[in-house]
PDB file of C-alpha atoms and ligand atoms in Angstrom:
ATOM      1  CA  UNK A   1      -9.696  -1.207 -10.130  1.00  0.00           C
ATOM      2  CA  UNK A   2      -9.718  -0.265  -6.468  1.00  0.00           C
ATOM      3  CA  UNK A   3     -12.525  -1.950  -4.619  1.00  0.00           C
ATOM      4  CA  UNK A   4     -14.078  -1.396  -1.252  1.00  0.00           C
ATOM      5  CA  UNK A   5     -16.019  -4.496  -0.280  1.00  0.00           C
ATOM      6  CA  UNK A   6     -19.545  -3.628   0.780  1.00  0.00           C
ATOM      7  CA  UNK A   7     -21.688  -5.739   3.151  1.00  0.00           C
ATOM      8  CA  UNK A   8     -23.924  -6.565   0.165  1.00  0.00           C
ATOM      9  CA  UNK A   9     -22.578  -9.520  -1.788  1.00  0.00           C
ATOM     10  CA  UNK A  10     -24.727  -8.859  -4.861  1.00  0.00           C
ATOM     11  CA  UNK A  11     -23.373  -5.300  -5.072  1.00  0.00           C
ATOM     12  CA  UNK A  12     -19.794  -6.569  -4.793  1.00  0.00           C
ATOM     13  CA  UNK A  13     -20.340  -9.067  -7.574  1.00  0.00           C
ATOM     14  CA  UNK A  14     -21.942  -6.452  -9.827  1.00  0.00           C
ATOM     15  CA  UNK A  15     -19.091  -3.959  -9.290  1.00  0.00           C
ATOM     16  CA  UNK A  16     -16.513  -6.647 -10.066  1.00  0.00           C
ATOM     17  CA  UNK A  17     -18.404  -7.747 -13.194  1.00  0.00           C
ATOM     18  CA  UNK A  18     -18.712  -4.124 -14.366  1.00  0.00           C
ATOM     19  CA  UNK A  19     -15.003  -3.541 -13.783  1.00  0.00           C
ATOM     20  CA  UNK A  20     -14.138  -6.639 -15.742  1.00  0.00           C
ATOM     21  CA  UNK A  21     -16.429  -5.622 -18.585  1.00  0.00           C
ATOM     22  CA  UNK A  22     -14.823  -2.174 -18.583  1.00  0.00           C
ATOM     23  CA  UNK A  23     -11.439  -3.761 -19.195  1.00  0.00           C
ATOM     24  CA  UNK A  24      -9.753  -3.467 -15.831  1.00  0.00           C
ATOM     25  CA  UNK A  25      -6.828  -5.871 -15.575  1.00  0.00           C
ATOM     26  CA  UNK A  26      -6.411  -6.210 -11.807  1.00  0.00           C
ATOM     27  CA  UNK A  27      -8.384  -5.580  -8.633  1.00  0.00           C
ATOM     28  CA  UNK A  28      -7.040  -3.877  -5.529  1.00  0.00           C
ATOM     29  CA  UNK A  29      -9.008  -4.518  -2.356  1.00  0.00           C
ATOM     30  CA  UNK A  30      -8.461  -1.755   0.182  1.00  0.00           C
ATOM     31  CA  UNK A  31      -8.489  -3.417   3.576  1.00  0.00           C
ATOM     32  CA  UNK A  32      -7.601  -0.515   5.855  1.00  0.00           C
ATOM     33  CA  UNK A  33     -10.678   1.684   5.677  1.00  0.00           C
ATOM     34  CA  UNK A  34     -13.804   0.027   7.060  1.00  0.00           C
ATOM     35  CA  UNK A  35     -14.830   3.557   8.094  1.00  0.00           C
ATOM     36  CA  UNK A  36     -13.880   7.088   7.081  1.00  0.00           C
ATOM     37  CA  UNK A  37     -10.532   8.257   8.494  1.00  0.00           C
ATOM     38  CA  UNK A  38     -10.322   9.804  11.937  1.00  0.00           C
ATOM     39  CA  UNK A  39      -6.700  10.840  12.266  1.00  0.00           C
ATOM     40  CA  UNK A  40      -6.195  14.098  14.214  1.00  0.00           C
ATOM     41  CA  UNK A  41      -5.292  15.824  10.968  1.00  0.00           C
ATOM     42  CA  UNK A  42      -8.473  14.683   9.219  1.00  0.00           C
ATOM     43  CA  UNK A  43     -10.530  15.923  12.181  1.00  0.00           C
ATOM     44  CA  UNK A  44      -8.605  19.231  12.356  1.00  0.00           C
ATOM     45  CA  UNK A  45      -9.219  19.879   8.673  1.00  0.00           C
ATOM     46  CA  UNK A  46     -12.893  19.039   9.003  1.00  0.00           C
ATOM     47  CA  UNK A  47     -12.555  16.878   5.915  1.00  0.00           C
ATOM     48  CA  UNK A  48     -15.847  15.721   4.478  1.00  0.00           C
ATOM     49  CA  UNK A  49     -16.065  13.384   1.544  1.00  0.00           C
ATOM     50  CA  UNK A  50     -17.561  15.054  -1.482  1.00  0.00           C
ATOM     51  CA  UNK A  51     -20.067  13.042  -3.494  1.00  0.00           C
ATOM     52  CA  UNK A  52     -17.701  10.708  -5.286  1.00  0.00           C
ATOM     53  CA  UNK A  53     -18.552   8.758  -8.407  1.00  0.00           C
ATOM     54  CA  UNK A  54     -18.665   5.466  -6.519  1.00  0.00           C
ATOM     55  CA  UNK A  55     -22.404   5.035  -6.051  1.00  0.00           C
ATOM     56  CA  UNK A  56     -21.926   1.507  -4.778  1.00  0.00           C
ATOM     57  CA  UNK A  57     -20.444   2.938  -1.592  1.00  0.00           C
ATOM     58  CA  UNK A  58     -23.896   4.048  -0.491  1.00  0.00           C
ATOM     59  CA  UNK A  59     -24.090   0.459   0.733  1.00  0.00           C
ATOM     60  CA  UNK A  60     -21.243   1.160   3.175  1.00  0.00           C
ATOM     61  CA  UNK A  61     -17.960  -0.653   3.610  1.00  0.00           C
ATOM     62  CA  UNK A  62     -17.831  -4.072   5.196  1.00  0.00           C
ATOM     63  CA  UNK A  63     -16.128  -4.351   8.583  1.00  0.00           C
ATOM     64  CA  UNK A  64     -14.215  -7.450   9.625  1.00  0.00           C
ATOM     65  CA  UNK A  65     -13.051  -8.524   6.189  1.00  0.00           C
ATOM     66  CA  UNK A  66     -11.652 -12.028   6.032  1.00  0.00           C
ATOM     67  CA  UNK A  67      -9.950 -14.256   3.474  1.00  0.00           C
ATOM     68  CA  UNK A  68     -13.307 -15.514   2.193  1.00  0.00           C
ATOM     69  CA  UNK A  69     -13.968 -11.972   0.939  1.00  0.00           C
ATOM     70  CA  UNK A  70     -10.641 -11.997  -0.875  1.00  0.00           C
ATOM     71  CA  UNK A  71     -11.379 -15.433  -2.316  1.00  0.00           C
ATOM     72  CA  UNK A  72     -14.719 -14.166  -3.577  1.00  0.00           C
ATOM     73  CA  UNK A  73     -13.006 -11.300  -5.453  1.00  0.00           C
ATOM     74  CA  UNK A  74     -10.444 -13.680  -6.945  1.00  0.00           C
ATOM     75  CA  UNK A  75     -13.174 -16.084  -8.030  1.00  0.00           C
ATOM     76  CA  UNK A  76     -15.577 -13.459  -9.406  1.00  0.00           C
ATOM     77  CA  UNK A  77     -12.982 -11.395 -11.222  1.00  0.00           C
ATOM     78  CA  UNK A  78     -10.562 -14.051 -12.435  1.00  0.00           C
ATOM     79  CA  UNK A  79      -8.060 -11.183 -12.392  1.00  0.00           C
ATOM     80  CA  UNK A  80      -4.868 -10.647 -10.399  1.00  0.00           C
ATOM     81  CA  UNK A  81      -5.895  -9.399  -6.942  1.00  0.00           C
ATOM     82  CA  UNK A  82      -3.842  -7.229  -4.605  1.00  0.00           C
ATOM     83  CA  UNK A  83      -4.601  -6.030  -1.103  1.00  0.00           C
ATOM     84  CA  UNK A  84      -3.902  -2.416  -0.132  1.00  0.00           C
ATOM     85  CA  UNK A  85      -3.162  -1.355   3.403  1.00  0.00           C
ATOM     86  CA  UNK A  86      -0.576  -3.965   4.321  1.00  0.00           C
ATOM     87  CA  UNK A  87       1.818  -2.888   7.069  1.00  0.00           C
ATOM     88  CA  UNK A  88       3.188  -6.184   8.384  1.00  0.00           C
ATOM     89  CA  UNK A  89       5.364  -8.937   6.895  1.00  0.00           C
ATOM     90  CA  UNK A  90       3.044 -11.604   8.359  1.00  0.00           C
ATOM     91  CA  UNK A  91       0.065 -10.370   6.368  1.00  0.00           C
ATOM     92  CA  UNK A  92       2.176  -9.994   3.227  1.00  0.00           C
ATOM     93  CA  UNK A  93       3.385 -13.580   3.571  1.00  0.00           C
ATOM     94  CA  UNK A  94      -0.140 -14.887   4.070  1.00  0.00           C
ATOM     95  CA  UNK A  95      -1.353 -12.929   1.032  1.00  0.00           C
ATOM     96  CA  UNK A  96       1.310 -14.646  -1.061  1.00  0.00           C
ATOM     97  CA  UNK A  97       0.470 -18.083   0.329  1.00  0.00           C
ATOM     98  CA  UNK A  98      -3.157 -17.451  -0.607  1.00  0.00           C
ATOM     99  CA  UNK A  99      -2.244 -16.694  -4.201  1.00  0.00           C
ATOM    100  CA  UNK A 100      -2.608 -12.929  -4.350  1.00  0.00           C
ATOM    101  CA  UNK A 101      -0.755 -11.087  -7.089  1.00  0.00           C
ATOM    102  CA  UNK A 102       0.749  -8.547  -4.741  1.00  0.00           C
ATOM    103  CA  UNK A 103       0.400  -6.192  -1.823  1.00  0.00           C
ATOM    104  CA  UNK A 104       0.317  -2.450  -1.450  1.00  0.00           C
ATOM    105  CA  UNK A 105       2.174  -1.213   1.595  1.00  0.00           C
ATOM    106  CA  UNK A 106       0.126   1.746   2.749  1.00  0.00           C
ATOM    107  CA  UNK A 107      -1.147   3.457   5.849  1.00  0.00           C
ATOM    108  CA  UNK A 108      -3.726   5.264   3.718  1.00  0.00           C
ATOM    109  CA  UNK A 109      -1.608   8.400   3.720  1.00  0.00           C
ATOM    110  CA  UNK A 110      -1.798   8.488   7.531  1.00  0.00           C
ATOM    111  CA  UNK A 111      -5.419   9.523   7.222  1.00  0.00           C
ATOM    112  CA  UNK A 112      -7.158   6.588   8.851  1.00  0.00           C
ATOM    113  CA  UNK A 113      -5.706   6.515  12.333  1.00  0.00           C
ATOM    114  CA  UNK A 114      -2.703   8.012  14.082  1.00  0.00           C
ATOM    115  CA  UNK A 115       0.202   5.946  15.347  1.00  0.00           C
ATOM    116  CA  UNK A 116       0.555   3.482  12.493  1.00  0.00           C
ATOM    117  CA  UNK A 117       4.071   2.768  11.282  1.00  0.00           C
ATOM    118  CA  UNK A 118       5.223   4.681   8.231  1.00  0.00           C
ATOM    119  CA  UNK A 119       5.034   2.802   4.936  1.00  0.00           C
ATOM    120  CA  UNK A 120       8.701   3.391   4.236  1.00  0.00           C
ATOM    121  CA  UNK A 121       9.674   1.940   7.625  1.00  0.00           C
ATOM    122  CA  UNK A 122       7.824  -1.339   7.096  1.00  0.00           C
ATOM    123  CA  UNK A 123       8.542  -1.680   3.369  1.00  0.00           C
ATOM    124  CA  UNK A 124      11.834  -3.638   3.699  1.00  0.00           C
ATOM    125  CA  UNK A 125      10.279  -6.262   5.973  1.00  0.00           C
ATOM    126  CA  UNK A 126       7.316  -6.698   3.603  1.00  0.00           C
ATOM    127  CA  UNK A 127       9.624  -7.048   0.576  1.00  0.00           C
ATOM    128  CA  UNK A 128      11.577  -9.677   2.498  1.00  0.00           C
ATOM    129  CA  UNK A 129       8.395 -11.568   3.402  1.00  0.00           C
ATOM    130  CA  UNK A 130       7.031 -11.515  -0.166  1.00  0.00           C
ATOM    131  CA  UNK A 131      10.263 -13.054  -1.476  1.00  0.00           C
ATOM    132  CA  UNK A 132       9.517 -12.196  -5.086  1.00  0.00           C
ATOM    133  CA  UNK A 133       6.254 -14.199  -5.117  1.00  0.00           C
ATOM    134  CA  UNK A 134       4.235 -11.110  -6.053  1.00  0.00           C
ATOM    135  CA  UNK A 135       4.555  -7.400  -6.605  1.00  0.00           C
ATOM    136  CA  UNK A 136       5.064  -4.921  -3.796  1.00  0.00           C
ATOM    137  CA  UNK A 137       3.728  -1.436  -4.293  1.00  0.00           C
ATOM    138  CA  UNK A 138       3.988   1.294  -1.694  1.00  0.00           C
ATOM    139  CA  UNK A 139       2.359   4.627  -0.978  1.00  0.00           C
ATOM    140  CA  UNK A 140       1.811   7.156   1.805  1.00  0.00           C
ATOM    141  CA  UNK A 141       4.065  10.159   2.152  1.00  0.00           C
ATOM    142  CA  UNK A 142       6.135   9.844  -1.009  1.00  0.00           C
ATOM    143  CA  UNK A 143       6.712  13.380  -2.190  1.00  0.00           C
ATOM    144  CA  UNK A 144      10.029  13.650  -4.028  1.00  0.00           C
ATOM    145  CA  UNK A 145      11.791  11.729  -6.748  1.00  0.00           C
ATOM    146  CA  UNK A 146      14.450  10.821  -4.190  1.00  0.00           C
ATOM    147  CA  UNK A 147      11.716   9.204  -2.050  1.00  0.00           C
ATOM    148  CA  UNK A 148      10.782   7.072  -5.052  1.00  0.00           C
ATOM    149  CA  UNK A 149      14.438   6.134  -5.544  1.00  0.00           C
ATOM    150  CA  UNK A 150      14.695   5.025  -1.894  1.00  0.00           C
ATOM    151  CA  UNK A 151      11.515   2.949  -2.115  1.00  0.00           C
ATOM    152  CA  UNK A 152      12.785   1.211  -5.255  1.00  0.00           C
ATOM    153  CA  UNK A 153      16.116   0.635  -3.518  1.00  0.00           C
ATOM    154  CA  UNK A 154      14.192  -1.077  -0.708  1.00  0.00           C
ATOM    155  CA  UNK A 155      12.666  -3.436  -3.271  1.00  0.00           C
ATOM    156  CA  UNK A 156       9.319  -1.810  -4.133  1.00  0.00           C
ATOM    157  CA  UNK A 157       8.123  -2.486  -7.676  1.00  0.00           C
ATOM    158  CA  UNK A 158       6.271   0.815  -7.898  1.00  0.00           C
ATOM    159  CA  UNK A 159       5.354   3.829  -5.808  1.00  0.00           C
ATOM    160  CA  UNK A 160       1.867   5.309  -5.508  1.00  0.00           C
ATOM    161  CA  UNK A 161       1.250   9.023  -5.214  1.00  0.00           C
ATOM    162  CA  UNK A 162      -1.933  10.340  -3.598  1.00  0.00           C
ATOM    163  CA  UNK A 163      -2.248  13.914  -2.415  1.00  0.00           C
ATOM    164  CA  UNK A 164       0.476  15.492  -4.588  1.00  0.00           C
ATOM    165  CA  UNK A 165      -1.791  14.764  -7.569  1.00  0.00           C
ATOM    166  CA  UNK A 166      -4.595  16.653  -5.828  1.00  0.00           C
ATOM    167  CA  UNK A 167      -2.245  19.510  -4.942  1.00  0.00           C
ATOM    168  CA  UNK A 168      -1.304  19.797  -8.617  1.00  0.00           C
ATOM    169  CA  UNK A 169      -4.959  19.669  -9.591  1.00  0.00           C
ATOM    170  CA  UNK A 170      -5.915  22.396  -7.098  1.00  0.00           C
ATOM    171  CA  UNK A 171      -3.138  24.693  -8.217  1.00  0.00           C
ATOM    172  CA  UNK A 172      -3.200  24.208 -11.964  1.00  0.00           C
ATOM    173  CA  UNK A 173      -5.964  21.862 -13.127  1.00  0.00           C
ATOM    174  CA  UNK A 174      -4.871  19.090 -15.485  1.00  0.00           C
ATOM    175  CA  UNK A 175      -1.665  20.914 -16.265  1.00  0.00           C
ATOM    176  CA  UNK A 176      -0.933  21.018 -12.547  1.00  0.00           C
ATOM    177  CA  UNK A 177      -1.385  17.244 -12.386  1.00  0.00           C
ATOM    178  CA  UNK A 178       0.965  16.822 -15.332  1.00  0.00           C
ATOM    179  CA  UNK A 179       3.512  19.052 -13.661  1.00  0.00           C
ATOM    180  CA  UNK A 180       3.318  16.992 -10.448  1.00  0.00           C
ATOM    181  CA  UNK A 181       4.275  13.866 -12.376  1.00  0.00           C
ATOM    182  CA  UNK A 182       6.852  15.722 -14.484  1.00  0.00           C
ATOM    183  CA  UNK A 183       8.536  17.091 -11.360  1.00  0.00           C
ATOM    184  CA  UNK A 184       8.650  13.664  -9.721  1.00  0.00           C
ATOM    185  CA  UNK A 185      10.077  12.127 -12.905  1.00  0.00           C
ATOM    186  CA  UNK A 186      12.670  14.878 -13.181  1.00  0.00           C
ATOM    187  CA  UNK A 187      13.699  14.474  -9.556  1.00  0.00           C
ATOM    188  CA  UNK A 188      13.943  10.703  -9.944  1.00  0.00           C
ATOM    189  CA  UNK A 189      16.057  11.103 -13.091  1.00  0.00           C
ATOM    190  CA  UNK A 190      18.278  13.605 -11.262  1.00  0.00           C
ATOM    191  CA  UNK A 191      18.720  11.258  -8.285  1.00  0.00           C
ATOM    192  CA  UNK A 192      19.553   8.379 -10.636  1.00  0.00           C
ATOM    193  CA  UNK A 193      22.083  10.537 -12.427  1.00  0.00           C
ATOM    194  CA  UNK A 194      23.776  11.519  -9.186  1.00  0.00           C
ATOM    195  CA  UNK A 195      23.756   7.877  -8.053  1.00  0.00           C
ATOM    196  CA  UNK A 196      25.330   6.856 -11.357  1.00  0.00           C
ATOM    197  CA  UNK A 197      22.575   4.600 -12.665  1.00  0.00           C
ATOM    198  CA  UNK A 198      20.674   4.803 -15.918  1.00  0.00           C
ATOM    199  CA  UNK A 199      17.990   2.151 -15.447  1.00  0.00           C
ATOM    200  CA  UNK A 200      15.405   1.437 -12.741  1.00  0.00           C
ATOM    201  CA  UNK A 201      16.772  -2.126 -12.476  1.00  0.00           C
ATOM    202  CA  UNK A 202      20.078  -0.732 -11.236  1.00  0.00           C
ATOM    203  CA  UNK A 203      18.391   0.872  -8.210  1.00  0.00           C
ATOM    204  CA  UNK A 204      19.189  -1.716  -5.577  1.00  0.00           C
ATOM    205  CA  UNK A 205      19.760  -1.834  -1.843  1.00  0.00           C
ATOM    206  CA  UNK A 206      23.428  -1.030  -2.345  1.00  0.00           C
ATOM    207  CA  UNK A 207      22.321   2.604  -2.246  1.00  0.00           C
ATOM    208  CA  UNK A 208      20.914   2.233   1.267  1.00  0.00           C
ATOM    209  CA  UNK A 209      23.211   3.032   4.143  1.00  0.00           C
ATOM    210  CA  UNK A 210      21.867  -0.011   5.941  1.00  0.00           C
ATOM    211  CA  UNK A 211      20.790  -2.620   3.375  1.00  0.00           C
ATOM    212  CA  UNK A 212      17.414  -3.614   4.743  1.00  0.00           C
ATOM    213  CA  UNK A 213      16.113  -6.184   2.340  1.00  0.00           C
ATOM    214  CA  UNK A 214      18.947  -8.688   2.304  1.00  0.00           C
TER     215      UNK A 214
HETATM  216  C1  FMN B   1      -9.065  12.517  -0.743  1.00  0.00           C
HETATM  217  C2  FMN B   1      -8.527  11.099  -0.676  1.00  0.00           C
HETATM  218  C3  FMN B   1      -9.369  10.044  -1.030  1.00  0.00           C
HETATM  219  C4  FMN B   1      -8.895   8.732  -0.982  1.00  0.00           C
HETATM  220  N1  FMN B   1      -9.734   7.719  -1.353  1.00  0.00           N
HETATM  221  C5  FMN B   1      -9.263   6.452  -1.352  1.00  0.00           C
HETATM  222  C6  FMN B   1     -10.085   5.387  -1.796  1.00  0.00           C
HETATM  223  O1  FMN B   1     -11.239   5.565  -2.207  1.00  0.00           O
HETATM  224  N2  FMN B   1      -9.564   4.140  -1.749  1.00  0.00           N
HETATM  225  C7  FMN B   1      -8.290   3.883  -1.316  1.00  0.00           C
HETATM  226  O2  FMN B   1      -7.854   2.721  -1.295  1.00  0.00           O
HETATM  227  N3  FMN B   1      -7.485   4.887  -0.904  1.00  0.00           N
HETATM  228  C8  FMN B   1      -7.943   6.144  -0.915  1.00  0.00           C
HETATM  229  N4  FMN B   1      -7.121   7.168  -0.501  1.00  0.00           N
HETATM  230  C9  FMN B   1      -5.742   6.848  -0.060  1.00  0.00           C
HETATM  231  C10 FMN B   1      -4.812   6.856  -1.252  1.00  0.00           C
HETATM  232  O3  FMN B   1      -5.156   5.810  -2.139  1.00  0.00           O
HETATM  233  C11 FMN B   1      -3.352   6.643  -0.864  1.00  0.00           C
HETATM  234  O4  FMN B   1      -3.212   5.444  -0.104  1.00  0.00           O
HETATM  235  C12 FMN B   1      -2.763   7.785  -0.060  1.00  0.00           C
HETATM  236  O5  FMN B   1      -3.316   9.031  -0.415  1.00  0.00           O
HETATM  237  C13 FMN B   1      -1.276   7.797  -0.307  1.00  0.00           C
HETATM  238  O6  FMN B   1      -0.645   8.712   0.505  1.00  0.00           O
HETATM  239  P1  FMN B   1      -0.188  10.173   0.012  1.00  0.00           P
HETATM  240  O7  FMN B   1      -1.443  10.954  -0.167  1.00  0.00           O
HETATM  241  O8  FMN B   1       0.641  10.637   1.191  1.00  0.00           O
HETATM  242  O9  FMN B   1       0.634  10.033  -1.255  1.00  0.00           O
HETATM  243  C14 FMN B   1      -7.562   8.472  -0.556  1.00  0.00           C
HETATM  244  C15 FMN B   1      -6.723   9.552  -0.224  1.00  0.00           C
HETATM  245  C16 FMN B   1      -7.185  10.855  -0.275  1.00  0.00           C
HETATM  246  C17 FMN B   1      -6.245  11.982   0.080  1.00  0.00           C
END
């Protein structure tokens, strides 16, 4: 369950309890969006959030999150907790030292602010900092199966896809969403075939021109 922490502690606790009761098995705290995105592209498109089914967000999103907020989520949920929006090895290392289950390397699809490093560029240093103590997921800008292959080769455990799902939805409804995933899977299988591997475990940094996570 992806959680935005609101300034209202009671609301946070209720959302976490509801998520737990609904059977969620992990909580992701997004830490990179204390306010709606203001990248040039977001402004150019005049993007406005539709009314989303997250009524708790009427309470706003808390600014200046700290580790006490993370501790609260760990305590209240009793579930594995990840933070999303990590772009530095220092933060990834601290997250591991504080007992988090993993990190999600993300610049929020480049939608929050311009000039952040790309997720793919910082991924190897985050993988190195995590040192296998937790999972490393990555998103932002992954569009092709070959992109997924490269992220796995850099040591990511999984790759998140954002807007391509919406593109599929806009073009073809649920079938469009299915076709987005099918195309990515096909492209990944093709890339694996060309690389001569048949399992995800065989996708290692030996396929990178410059091994970055050694
Ligand atoms: C319309 C839209 C809404 C989003 N809402 C959230 C959100 O509520 N929480 C969150 O953590 N990330 C949110 N994101 C960011 C995505 O989770 C993800 O990090 C990003 O889209 C990945 O990049 P990509 O779109 O290039 O694949 C949103 C992205 C879009 C495009």
